Coordinates of C-alpha atoms and ligand atoms in Angstrom, one line a residue:
M1 CA -5.6 -0.2 -15.1
S2 CA -4.0 -3.7 -15.3
S3 CA -0.9 -3.7 -18.0
S4 CA -2.1 -7.0 -19.6
F5 CA -5.2 -5.2 -20.6
L6 CA -4.3 -1.8 -21.7
P7 CA -3.1 -2.0 -25.1
R8 CA -6.5 -3.7 -26.3
R9 CA -8.5 -1.1 -24.7
T10 CA -6.5 1.8 -26.0
V11 CA -7.0 0.6 -29.6
L12 CA -10.7 0.3 -29.1
Q13 CA -11.2 3.7 -27.2
G14 CA -10.8 5.7 -30.4
A15 CA -12.9 3.2 -32.4
L16 CA -15.9 2.7 -30.0
V17 CA -15.9 5.2 -27.2
A18 CA -15.5 8.4 -29.0
A19 CA -18.7 7.2 -31.2
V20 CA -21.1 6.6 -28.3
T21 CA -22.4 9.9 -26.6
A22 CA -26.0 9.4 -25.5
F23 CA -28.2 6.6 -24.3
N24 CA -31.7 6.2 -25.2
P25 CA -34.0 5.1 -22.3
V26 CA -36.8 4.0 -24.5
S27 CA -34.9 2.0 -27.0
R28 CA -32.4 1.1 -23.9
S29 CA -29.5 1.2 -26.3
W30 CA -26.4 3.7 -26.8
A31 CA -26.5 5.9 -29.5
S32 CA -23.6 7.7 -31.5
E33 CA -25.5 11.3 -31.4
V34 CA -27.9 13.0 -29.0
Q35 CA -31.2 12.8 -30.8
S36 CA -34.7 13.7 -29.5
G37 CA -35.3 11.3 -26.5
S38 CA -31.9 10.2 -25.9
I39 CA -29.6 11.3 -22.8
P40 CA -26.1 12.7 -23.4
L41 CA -23.6 10.9 -21.6
P42 CA -21.5 12.3 -18.8
T43 CA -18.3 13.7 -19.7
L44 CA -15.6 11.3 -18.3
D45 CA -11.9 11.4 -17.5
G46 CA -11.9 7.4 -17.9
Q47 CA -13.6 5.3 -20.5
L48 CA -17.0 3.8 -21.0
L49 CA -16.3 0.4 -23.0
L50 CA -19.2 -1.0 -24.9
D51 CA -17.4 -3.5 -27.4
D52 CA -18.6 -7.1 -27.2
A53 CA -15.0 -8.7 -26.3
T54 CA -14.9 -6.3 -23.1
R55 CA -18.4 -7.1 -22.3
T56 CA -18.0 -10.8 -22.5
Q57 CA -15.2 -10.6 -20.0
A58 CA -17.1 -8.7 -17.6
A59 CA -19.6 -11.4 -17.7
D60 CA -17.3 -13.6 -16.0
D61 CA -15.6 -14.3 -13.2
Y62 CA -13.2 -16.7 -11.1
G63 CA -16.2 -19.1 -10.7
H64 CA -16.9 -19.3 -14.5
I65 CA -20.3 -20.7 -13.5
I66 CA -22.8 -17.7 -14.0
S67 CA -22.5 -15.5 -17.1
R68 CA -24.3 -12.2 -17.4
K69 CA -23.3 -9.8 -19.8
P70 CA -23.6 -5.8 -19.0
W71 CA -24.3 -3.4 -21.3
A72 CA -21.1 -1.4 -20.7
V73 CA -17.8 -1.3 -18.8
L74 CA -16.7 1.8 -17.0
V75 CA -12.9 2.1 -16.4
P76 CA -12.9 5.1 -14.2
G77 CA -10.1 7.7 -14.6
S78 CA -11.4 9.5 -11.3
V79 CA -13.8 9.1 -8.5
Q80 CA -15.8 11.7 -10.1
D81 CA -16.5 9.4 -13.0
I82 CA -18.2 6.9 -10.6
V83 CA -20.2 9.6 -8.9
K84 CA -21.4 10.7 -12.5
M85 CA -22.1 7.0 -13.8
V86 CA -24.0 6.1 -10.6
R87 CA -26.2 9.2 -11.2
F88 CA -26.5 8.3 -14.7
A89 CA -27.8 4.8 -13.9
R90 CA -29.8 5.9 -11.1
A91 CA -31.5 8.6 -13.3
N92 CA -32.0 5.8 -16.4
C93 CA -33.2 3.0 -14.6
L94 CA -29.6 1.1 -15.0
R95 CA -27.9 -1.3 -12.5
I96 CA -24.3 -0.9 -11.6
A97 CA -21.6 -2.8 -9.6
G98 CA -17.8 -2.5 -8.9
A99 CA -15.6 -5.4 -9.7
R100 CA -12.0 -6.1 -9.1
G101 CA -11.0 -6.1 -12.7
V102 CA -12.4 -7.1 -16.2
G103 CA -10.3 -9.3 -18.2
D104 CA -8.7 -12.8 -18.6
D105 CA -6.3 -12.0 -15.9
D106 CA -7.5 -9.4 -14.3
E107 CA -11.0 -10.9 -13.5
S108 CA -13.5 -10.5 -10.4
H109 CA -12.5 -13.1 -7.7
S110 CA -16.4 -13.8 -6.8
T111 CA -17.5 -17.4 -7.8
L112 CA -21.4 -16.8 -8.7
G113 CA -21.8 -13.6 -10.5
Q114 CA -21.7 -11.4 -7.4
A115 CA -19.9 -8.6 -9.3
Q116 CA -21.9 -9.0 -12.7
V117 CA -24.7 -6.7 -13.9
A118 CA -27.0 -8.0 -16.6
A119 CA -28.2 -5.1 -18.7
G120 CA -26.3 -2.7 -16.7
I121 CA -22.7 -1.1 -16.1
V122 CA -19.8 -2.8 -14.4
I123 CA -17.4 -0.7 -12.9
D124 CA -13.6 -1.9 -13.6
M125 CA -12.3 -1.0 -10.4
S126 CA -8.6 -1.4 -11.3
G127 CA -9.1 1.8 -13.0
L128 CA -8.6 3.5 -9.7
S129 CA -5.6 1.8 -8.3
R130 CA -3.4 4.4 -6.6
I131 CA -1.8 4.2 -3.5
R132 CA -2.3 7.7 -2.2
S133 CA -0.3 7.8 0.9
I134 CA 1.6 5.8 3.4
G135 CA 1.6 6.8 7.1
A136 CA 3.3 5.4 10.4
T137 CA -0.1 3.6 11.3
S138 CA -2.3 3.7 8.2
A139 CA -2.1 4.1 4.3
W140 CA -4.8 5.6 2.2
V141 CA -5.4 3.7 -1.2
D142 CA -7.9 3.9 -3.9
A143 CA -10.2 0.9 -3.8
G144 CA -9.1 -0.9 -7.0
V145 CA -5.6 -1.4 -5.3
R146 CA -4.7 -4.7 -4.7
W147 CA -3.4 -6.1 -1.3
I148 CA -0.2 -7.4 -3.2
Q149 CA 0.5 -3.9 -4.4
L150 CA -0.3 -2.4 -0.8
L151 CA 2.3 -4.7 0.9
T152 CA 5.1 -4.4 -1.5
A153 CA 4.8 -0.9 -0.8
T154 CA 4.8 -1.1 3.0
V155 CA 6.7 -4.2 4.0
P156 CA 9.9 -2.7 3.0
Q157 CA 8.9 0.2 5.6
G158 CA 8.2 -2.6 8.1
K159 CA 4.8 -2.2 7.9
S160 CA 1.8 -4.5 7.1
P161 CA -2.2 -4.5 7.3
P162 CA -2.6 -6.9 10.3
T163 CA -5.1 -9.3 8.5
L164 CA -4.5 -10.6 5.1
T165 CA -6.3 -12.8 3.2
D166 CA -4.5 -15.9 1.7
Y167 CA -4.3 -14.8 -1.8
L168 CA -3.2 -11.0 -2.4
E169 CA -4.4 -10.3 -5.8
L170 CA -7.9 -9.3 -4.4
S171 CA -8.8 -5.9 -4.4
I172 CA -9.1 -3.7 -1.1
G173 CA -12.7 -2.7 -2.2
G174 CA -13.6 -6.1 -3.2
T175 CA -12.5 -7.4 0.2
L176 CA -13.7 -4.6 2.4
S177 CA -17.3 -5.2 0.6
V178 CA -17.2 -9.2 2.0
G179 CA -15.2 -9.4 5.1
G180 CA -11.5 -10.5 4.4
I181 CA -10.6 -13.4 6.7
G182 CA -7.2 -14.9 7.0
G183 CA -4.9 -16.6 9.5
Q184 CA -4.4 -13.4 11.6
A185 CA -7.9 -12.9 12.0
F186 CA -8.0 -14.6 15.3
R187 CA -6.1 -12.0 16.9
S188 CA -7.1 -8.7 14.9
G189 CA -10.5 -9.6 13.2
L190 CA -11.4 -9.3 9.6
Q191 CA -10.1 -6.8 7.1
V192 CA -13.3 -5.0 7.7
D193 CA -12.3 -4.6 11.3
N194 CA -9.0 -2.9 10.2
V195 CA -10.1 -0.1 8.1
L196 CA -10.3 3.5 9.5
E197 CA -11.9 5.6 7.0
L198 CA -13.6 5.0 3.9
E199 CA -14.5 7.2 1.0
V200 CA -18.0 5.8 -0.8
V201 CA -20.1 6.6 -3.8
T202 CA -23.4 5.8 -2.5
G203 CA -26.4 4.7 -4.4
R204 CA -27.8 8.3 -4.5
G205 CA -24.7 9.0 -6.4
E206 CA -23.3 11.2 -3.6
L207 CA -19.6 10.9 -2.8
V208 CA -19.4 10.5 1.2
C209 CA -16.3 10.3 3.8
C210 CA -17.2 7.8 6.5
S211 CA -15.5 6.8 9.8
P212 CA -16.5 5.4 13.1
L213 CA -17.1 9.0 14.0
L214 CA -18.1 10.5 10.6
N215 CA -21.3 9.2 9.0
P216 CA -20.9 5.8 11.2
T217 CA -24.0 4.4 9.9
L218 CA -22.7 4.5 6.4
F219 CA -19.3 3.1 7.6
N220 CA -20.9 0.1 9.2
A221 CA -23.3 -0.7 6.3
V222 CA -20.8 -0.7 3.7
R223 CA -18.1 -2.7 5.4
G224 CA -19.2 -6.5 4.6
G225 CA -22.0 -4.8 2.9
L226 CA -21.9 -6.7 -0.5
G227 CA -21.7 -3.6 -2.5
Q228 CA -25.3 -2.9 -1.6
F229 CA -25.0 0.5 0.0
G230 CA -22.1 2.3 -2.2
I231 CA -19.4 1.7 -4.2
I232 CA -15.9 2.2 -2.0
V233 CA -13.7 4.1 -3.8
G234 CA -11.0 4.9 -1.1
A235 CA -9.9 3.3 2.1
R236 CA -7.6 4.1 4.9
V237 CA -6.3 0.9 5.8
R238 CA -4.6 0.4 9.2
L239 CA -0.9 -0.5 9.3
V240 CA 0.9 -2.6 12.2
S241 CA 4.9 -3.0 12.5
V242 CA 6.1 -6.2 11.4
P243 CA 9.4 -8.3 11.7
P244 CA 11.2 -9.0 8.5
Q245 CA 10.9 -12.8 8.9
A246 CA 8.5 -15.6 9.2
R247 CA 8.8 -19.4 10.4
T248 CA 6.2 -21.5 9.3
F249 CA 5.2 -24.4 11.4
T250 CA 3.5 -27.2 9.9
A251 CA 2.3 -30.7 12.0
T252 CA -0.3 -33.5 11.4
Y253 CA -3.4 -34.6 13.4
T254 CA -5.1 -37.8 12.9
S255 CA -7.8 -37.0 15.3
L256 CA -10.4 -34.4 14.5
P257 CA -11.3 -33.3 18.0
A258 CA -7.4 -32.9 18.8
F259 CA -6.8 -30.8 16.0
L260 CA -9.9 -28.5 16.6
A261 CA -8.8 -28.1 20.3
D262 CA -5.5 -27.0 19.4
Q263 CA -6.5 -24.3 17.2
K264 CA -8.9 -23.1 19.7
K265 CA -5.8 -23.2 22.3
L266 CA -3.8 -21.2 19.7
D267 CA -6.2 -18.7 19.2
D268 CA -6.6 -18.3 23.0
D269 CA -3.2 -18.1 23.8
G270 CA -1.8 -16.2 21.0
R271 CA 1.3 -17.8 20.9
F272 CA 1.5 -17.7 17.1
D273 CA 0.8 -14.4 14.9
Y274 CA -1.0 -16.5 12.2
V275 CA -3.1 -19.9 12.7
E276 CA -4.8 -21.8 9.8
G277 CA -5.1 -25.5 9.0
S278 CA -6.6 -27.8 6.3
V279 CA -7.6 -31.3 5.6
V280 CA -5.4 -33.5 3.7
T281 CA -6.7 -36.4 1.6
A282 CA -4.0 -39.0 1.0
A283 CA -4.0 -40.6 -2.5
D284 CA -5.5 -43.9 -0.5
G285 CA -8.4 -41.6 0.6
T286 CA -7.3 -41.4 4.1
R287 CA -7.9 -38.2 5.8
T288 CA -5.5 -36.3 8.1
F289 CA -5.6 -32.6 9.6
Q290 CA -2.7 -30.2 9.1
L291 CA -1.8 -27.2 11.4
E292 CA -0.1 -24.4 9.6
A293 CA 1.1 -21.9 12.3
V294 CA 3.5 -19.0 11.9
K295 CA 5.7 -16.8 14.0
Y296 CA 7.2 -13.6 12.4
F297 CA 10.4 -12.7 14.0
A298 CA 13.7 -10.5 13.5
P299 CA 17.0 -12.5 12.6
A300 CA 18.4 -11.3 16.1
S301 CA 15.9 -13.0 18.0
P302 CA 14.6 -16.3 16.4
P303 CA 11.6 -18.2 17.8
N304 CA 11.9 -20.9 20.6
N305 CA 10.4 -23.8 18.4
A306 CA 10.2 -25.9 21.4
A307 CA 8.3 -23.5 23.5
L308 CA 6.1 -22.7 20.7
L309 CA 4.9 -26.3 20.0
A310 CA 4.8 -27.2 23.7
G311 CA 1.4 -29.0 24.8
L312 CA 0.0 -29.4 21.1
A313 CA -1.3 -32.9 20.4
F314 CA -0.1 -33.5 17.0
V315 CA 1.5 -36.7 15.8
P316 CA 5.0 -36.9 17.2
G317 CA 7.5 -36.5 14.7
S318 CA 5.3 -34.6 12.3
A319 CA 6.3 -31.2 12.7
Q320 CA 8.4 -29.1 10.4
T321 CA 9.2 -25.7 10.1
A322 CA 10.4 -23.6 7.1
D323 CA 11.7 -19.8 7.4
S324 CA 10.7 -17.2 4.7
S325 CA 10.5 -13.4 4.3
Y326 CA 7.5 -11.8 5.6
L327 CA 6.5 -10.8 2.2
D328 CA 7.2 -14.4 0.6
F329 CA 5.0 -15.7 3.5
V330 CA 1.9 -13.6 3.1
N331 CA 2.3 -13.9 -0.8
R332 CA 2.9 -17.7 -0.5
L333 CA 0.1 -18.5 -3.2
A334 CA 1.6 -16.7 -6.0
P335 CA 3.8 -19.6 -7.3
L336 CA 0.8 -21.9 -6.7
V337 CA -1.5 -19.7 -8.8
A338 CA 1.2 -19.2 -11.6
F339 CA 1.4 -23.2 -11.8
L340 CA -2.5 -23.5 -11.8
K341 CA -2.8 -21.1 -14.4
A342 CA 0.2 -22.7 -16.3
Q343 CA -2.0 -26.1 -16.2
G344 CA -5.1 -24.4 -17.4
L345 CA -6.9 -25.3 -14.2
W346 CA -7.3 -21.6 -13.0
G347 CA -9.9 -21.3 -15.6
L348 CA -12.0 -24.3 -14.8
P349 CA -15.2 -23.7 -13.1
H350 CA -14.9 -23.2 -9.2
P351 CA -18.1 -24.3 -7.3
W352 CA -16.6 -23.1 -3.8
I353 CA -18.3 -23.1 -0.6
N354 CA -16.8 -21.1 2.2
M355 CA -18.4 -21.5 5.7
F356 CA -18.4 -20.4 9.3
V357 CA -19.1 -22.9 11.5
P358 CA -20.0 -22.7 15.3
Q359 CA -17.4 -24.2 17.4
A360 CA -19.9 -26.3 19.6
C361 CA -21.0 -28.5 16.5
A362 CA -17.6 -28.2 14.5
A363 CA -16.4 -31.7 15.0
E364 CA -19.9 -33.1 13.8
F365 CA -20.4 -30.9 11.2
V366 CA -16.6 -31.5 9.8
R367 CA -17.2 -35.1 10.0
F368 CA -20.5 -35.0 8.2
V369 CA -19.3 -33.1 5.2
L370 CA -16.2 -35.3 4.8
D371 CA -17.9 -38.4 5.0
N372 CA -20.4 -37.1 2.3
T373 CA -17.3 -35.9 0.2
P374 CA -15.7 -38.9 -1.6
P375 CA -11.9 -38.0 -2.6
A376 CA -12.9 -37.8 -6.1
E377 CA -15.0 -34.7 -5.2
I378 CA -12.5 -32.5 -3.9
G379 CA -9.1 -34.3 -5.1
Q380 CA -6.2 -32.3 -4.3
D381 CA -8.2 -29.0 -4.0
P382 CA -7.5 -27.4 -0.6
V383 CA -9.9 -27.9 2.1
L384 CA -9.2 -25.1 4.7
L385 CA -10.1 -25.5 8.3
Y386 CA -9.2 -23.1 10.8
A387 CA -10.6 -21.1 14.1
F388 CA -11.0 -17.4 14.6
R389 CA -12.8 -15.4 17.1
P390 CA -16.6 -13.8 16.1
P391 CA -16.3 -11.5 18.9
K392 CA -13.3 -9.5 17.2
I393 CA -15.7 -8.9 14.4
T394 CA -17.3 -5.2 14.4
A395 CA -18.9 -5.1 11.3
P396 CA -22.5 -5.7 11.7
F397 CA -23.6 -7.2 8.3
V398 CA -20.6 -10.0 8.3
R399 CA -22.8 -12.8 9.7
V400 CA -20.7 -15.1 11.9
P401 CA -22.1 -17.7 14.5
E402 CA -22.4 -16.8 17.9
G403 CA -19.9 -17.5 20.6
A404 CA -16.1 -16.9 21.7
H405 CA -14.7 -19.2 18.8
A406 CA -15.7 -20.3 15.4
F407 CA -14.2 -22.0 12.4
L408 CA -13.8 -21.1 9.0
F409 CA -14.5 -24.3 6.7
A410 CA -14.0 -24.0 2.9
L411 CA -14.2 -26.5 0.0
L412 CA -12.2 -25.0 -2.5
R413 CA -13.4 -26.9 -5.2
T414 CA -12.2 -27.2 -9.0
A415 CA -14.9 -29.0 -10.9
N416 CA -12.7 -31.1 -13.4
P417 CA -14.0 -32.0 -15.7
G418 CA -15.7 -28.5 -15.9
T419 CA -19.0 -29.9 -17.5
P420 CA -22.5 -28.4 -16.3
Q421 CA -23.4 -32.0 -15.2
N422 CA -20.3 -32.0 -12.7
V423 CA -20.6 -28.7 -11.7
A424 CA -24.4 -28.9 -10.8
A425 CA -23.6 -32.2 -8.8
L426 CA -21.1 -30.2 -6.8
M427 CA -23.3 -27.3 -6.2
A428 CA -26.1 -29.8 -5.1
K429 CA -23.6 -31.2 -2.6
N430 CA -22.7 -28.0 -1.6
Q431 CA -26.3 -26.9 -0.8
L432 CA -26.7 -30.1 1.0
F433 CA -23.9 -28.8 3.3
L434 CA -25.3 -25.2 3.6
D435 CA -28.8 -26.5 4.6
R436 CA -27.2 -28.6 7.4
L437 CA -25.1 -25.8 8.7
N438 CA -27.9 -23.3 8.6
Q439 CA -29.9 -25.6 11.0
L440 CA -26.8 -25.8 13.3
G441 CA -26.5 -21.9 13.6
G442 CA -23.5 -21.6 11.1
K443 CA -23.4 -19.1 8.2
A444 CA -22.2 -19.3 4.9
Y445 CA -19.4 -16.7 4.0
P446 CA -20.9 -15.1 0.7
V447 CA -18.0 -14.9 -1.3
S448 CA -18.8 -18.3 -3.0
Q449 CA -21.9 -20.6 -2.9
G450 CA -24.6 -19.2 -0.1
P451 CA -27.7 -17.2 -0.2
R452 CA -28.9 -16.3 -3.5
T453 CA -32.6 -15.5 -3.1
P454 CA -34.2 -12.5 -1.2
A455 CA -35.7 -15.2 0.8
E456 CA -32.4 -17.1 1.7
W457 CA -30.7 -13.2 2.3
R458 CA -33.3 -12.9 4.9
E459 CA -32.5 -15.8 6.7
H460 CA -28.9 -15.2 6.5
F461 CA -29.3 -11.8 7.8
G462 CA -31.5 -12.9 10.8
V463 CA -31.9 -10.1 13.3
R464 CA -30.0 -7.9 10.9
W465 CA -32.5 -8.1 8.3
L466 CA -34.7 -5.2 8.9
E467 CA -31.8 -2.9 9.4
F468 CA -30.1 -4.2 6.3
A469 CA -33.4 -3.8 4.2
S470 CA -33.8 -0.1 5.6
L471 CA -30.3 1.2 5.1
K472 CA -30.6 0.0 1.4
R473 CA -33.7 2.3 1.1
V474 CA -31.7 5.0 2.7
F475 CA -28.3 4.7 0.7
D476 CA -29.8 3.2 -2.5
P477 CA -33.2 4.1 -2.9
D478 CA -33.7 3.2 -6.1
N479 CA -31.9 -0.1 -5.8
V480 CA -29.1 0.8 -8.4
L481 CA -26.2 -1.1 -7.0
T482 CA -24.8 -4.5 -7.1
P483 CA -27.8 -6.6 -8.5
G484 CA -25.6 -9.9 -8.9
Q485 CA -25.7 -10.8 -5.1
G486 CA -29.4 -11.4 -5.5
I487 CA -30.6 -9.7 -2.6
F488 CA -32.5 -7.2 -4.3
P489 CA -33.0 -8.4 -7.7
Ligands
LIG501 C1 -8.1 -17.7 -5.0 C2 -8.8 -17.0 -4.2 C3 -8.5 -16.6 -2.8 C4 -9.3 -16.2 -2.1 N1 -8.7 -15.9 -0.6 C5 -9.5 -15.4 0.3 C6 -9.3 -15.3 1.6 O1 -8.2 -15.9 1.9 N2 -10.0 -14.6 2.7 C7 -11.1 -14.2 2.0 O2 -11.9 -13.3 3.0 N3 -11.7 -14.1 0.8 C8 -10.9 -14.9 0.0 N4 -11.6 -15.0 -1.4 C9 -12.6 -14.3 -1.6 C10 -12.7 -12.8 -2.0 O3 -12.3 -12.3 -0.7 C11 -13.8 -12.4 -2.6 O4 -14.0 -13.2 -4.1 C12 -14.1 -11.0 -2.9 O5 -15.1 -11.1 -3.4 C13 -12.9 -10.2 -3.2 O6 -12.4 -10.5 -4.5 P1 -12.6 -9.2 -5.7 O7 -11.4 -8.1 -5.2 O8 -12.1 -9.9 -7.0 O9 -13.7 -8.5 -5.6 P2 -15.0 -8.8 -6.6 O10 -15.4 -10.3 -6.8 O11 -14.9 -8.0 -7.9 O12 -16.3 -8.1 -5.9 C14 -16.8 -8.8 -4.9 C15 -18.2 -8.0 -4.3 O13 -18.1 -6.7 -3.8 C16 -18.4 -5.8 -4.8 N5 -17.4 -5.0 -5.0 C17 -16.1 -5.0 -5.6 N6 -15.6 -3.8 -5.4 C18 -16.3 -2.9 -4.8 C19 -16.2 -1.7 -4.3 N7 -15.1 -1.1 -4.6 N8 -17.0 -1.2 -3.7 C20 -18.3 -1.7 -3.4 N9 -18.5 -3.1 -3.9 C21 -17.5 -3.7 -4.5 C22 -18.8 -6.5 -6.2 O14 -19.8 -6.2 -6.8 C23 -19.0 -8.0 -5.7 O15 -20.3 -8.0 -5.3 C24 -10.6 -15.4 -2.4 C25 -10.9 -15.8 -3.7 C26 -10.3 -16.4 -4.5 C27 -10.6 -16.4 -5.8

């Protein structure tokens, strides 16, 4: 549990949790004693929080756009608590979903209520955040462990998960439920492609271990399964050896086709360990493209800068380098996030859009989006644009374009002012882009704006839809899990 949240909850526990012992399925309310018609609550190792402040926090997320208040928040004290509450929810027609955290400083990083549950139970996964063991090639963790927590433990041993998200405060269970992309994905695939075993509480309320060999159908369903088939409670995550230092190269491009071609080239020749890029908007509205490529190294054998930059078409003289420790590199967003929080910008609405764009139409589509995005609509917010390789992705329900290469293109908007009108206008613009992307064979990365209705999800999953829907009936037959995605409302 997050230390910032602990004291208030502890105070509340005695006052509220102890008083509630039953649920009345007819009046749909909690009761202080088991009366005729009410169902006793299971005995828990953790807490079921019913106070308004906690439920209000669980109705929020990083997006600050959608708000659905649950009836309760479970802070599990054990995996068995999740088993019991999923069974309880199933028996009483309640909905339930996992979330990275619940609290001002410990929130879900979804942007449109994907981890929220109206009239149901949110599981605050930060209650299960123990690193169970670290071995030579893998680590077993509770699903509520954050990536930074794991890295802080493994990097001193010279180990790291191969693919990391840019931001490391995300929960391992949360990113394994969506995909988990970063600048190493061109080489190692997504985070879902680097998990070796999972422990899952299915929508039937059964605790099941799964892997490519043991219960592979569940394993494949849950990786990138958007919380529809089970709550991930534990994961064995792949670790690789990493050198202690990282050299970051940045370089500017004025030509979009040249930038995209070099990204593809770097994915193919593998000279760097990490490749990302972004669109930069200058104060006068001029747009350029910035390559960000990183080579890990040991101090005794530093990288050869000239060899690494050879043959790339960036603007001559624009290349720069900076060295840091590996951990500081992968955790590079921490100072920026602290700054955004201090400025109050973290708490503004975030009508984000993350898109997977086919390589064949990348230049045309990026140009279309930029031509329709005046500088005032994106400000200094990051616009990510980098290549990855779809054939590296093994999780069937992570939908990406066909082809050897594709691009992540993300408009990470902050609505400022955060008025409903501004948010609505930016979301309408996002929808315009999504509609065009769909026509071109691209896919939304559903961590932000994307499919929201069953019909849109059916289109999103395409040839995988029938399999997705039939596995839902197998693993969550009463449709208990994760309604906030809008797939099976
Ligand atoms: C600042 C920031 C930076 C980001 N950077 C990246 C990035 O670089 N790469 C990238 O791929 N994504 C990135 N994301 C998106 C992120 O991966 C998603 O928001 C994702 O949902 C993980 O966030 P979370 O751990 O807060 O999970 P939540 O938002 O709490 O949950 C995500 C979904 O999974 C479900 N869920 C949560 N935990 C579990 C569980 N244990 N079992 C089953 N279902 C569960 C939830 O109900 C919800 O539907 C970023 C988001 C933010 C806000």
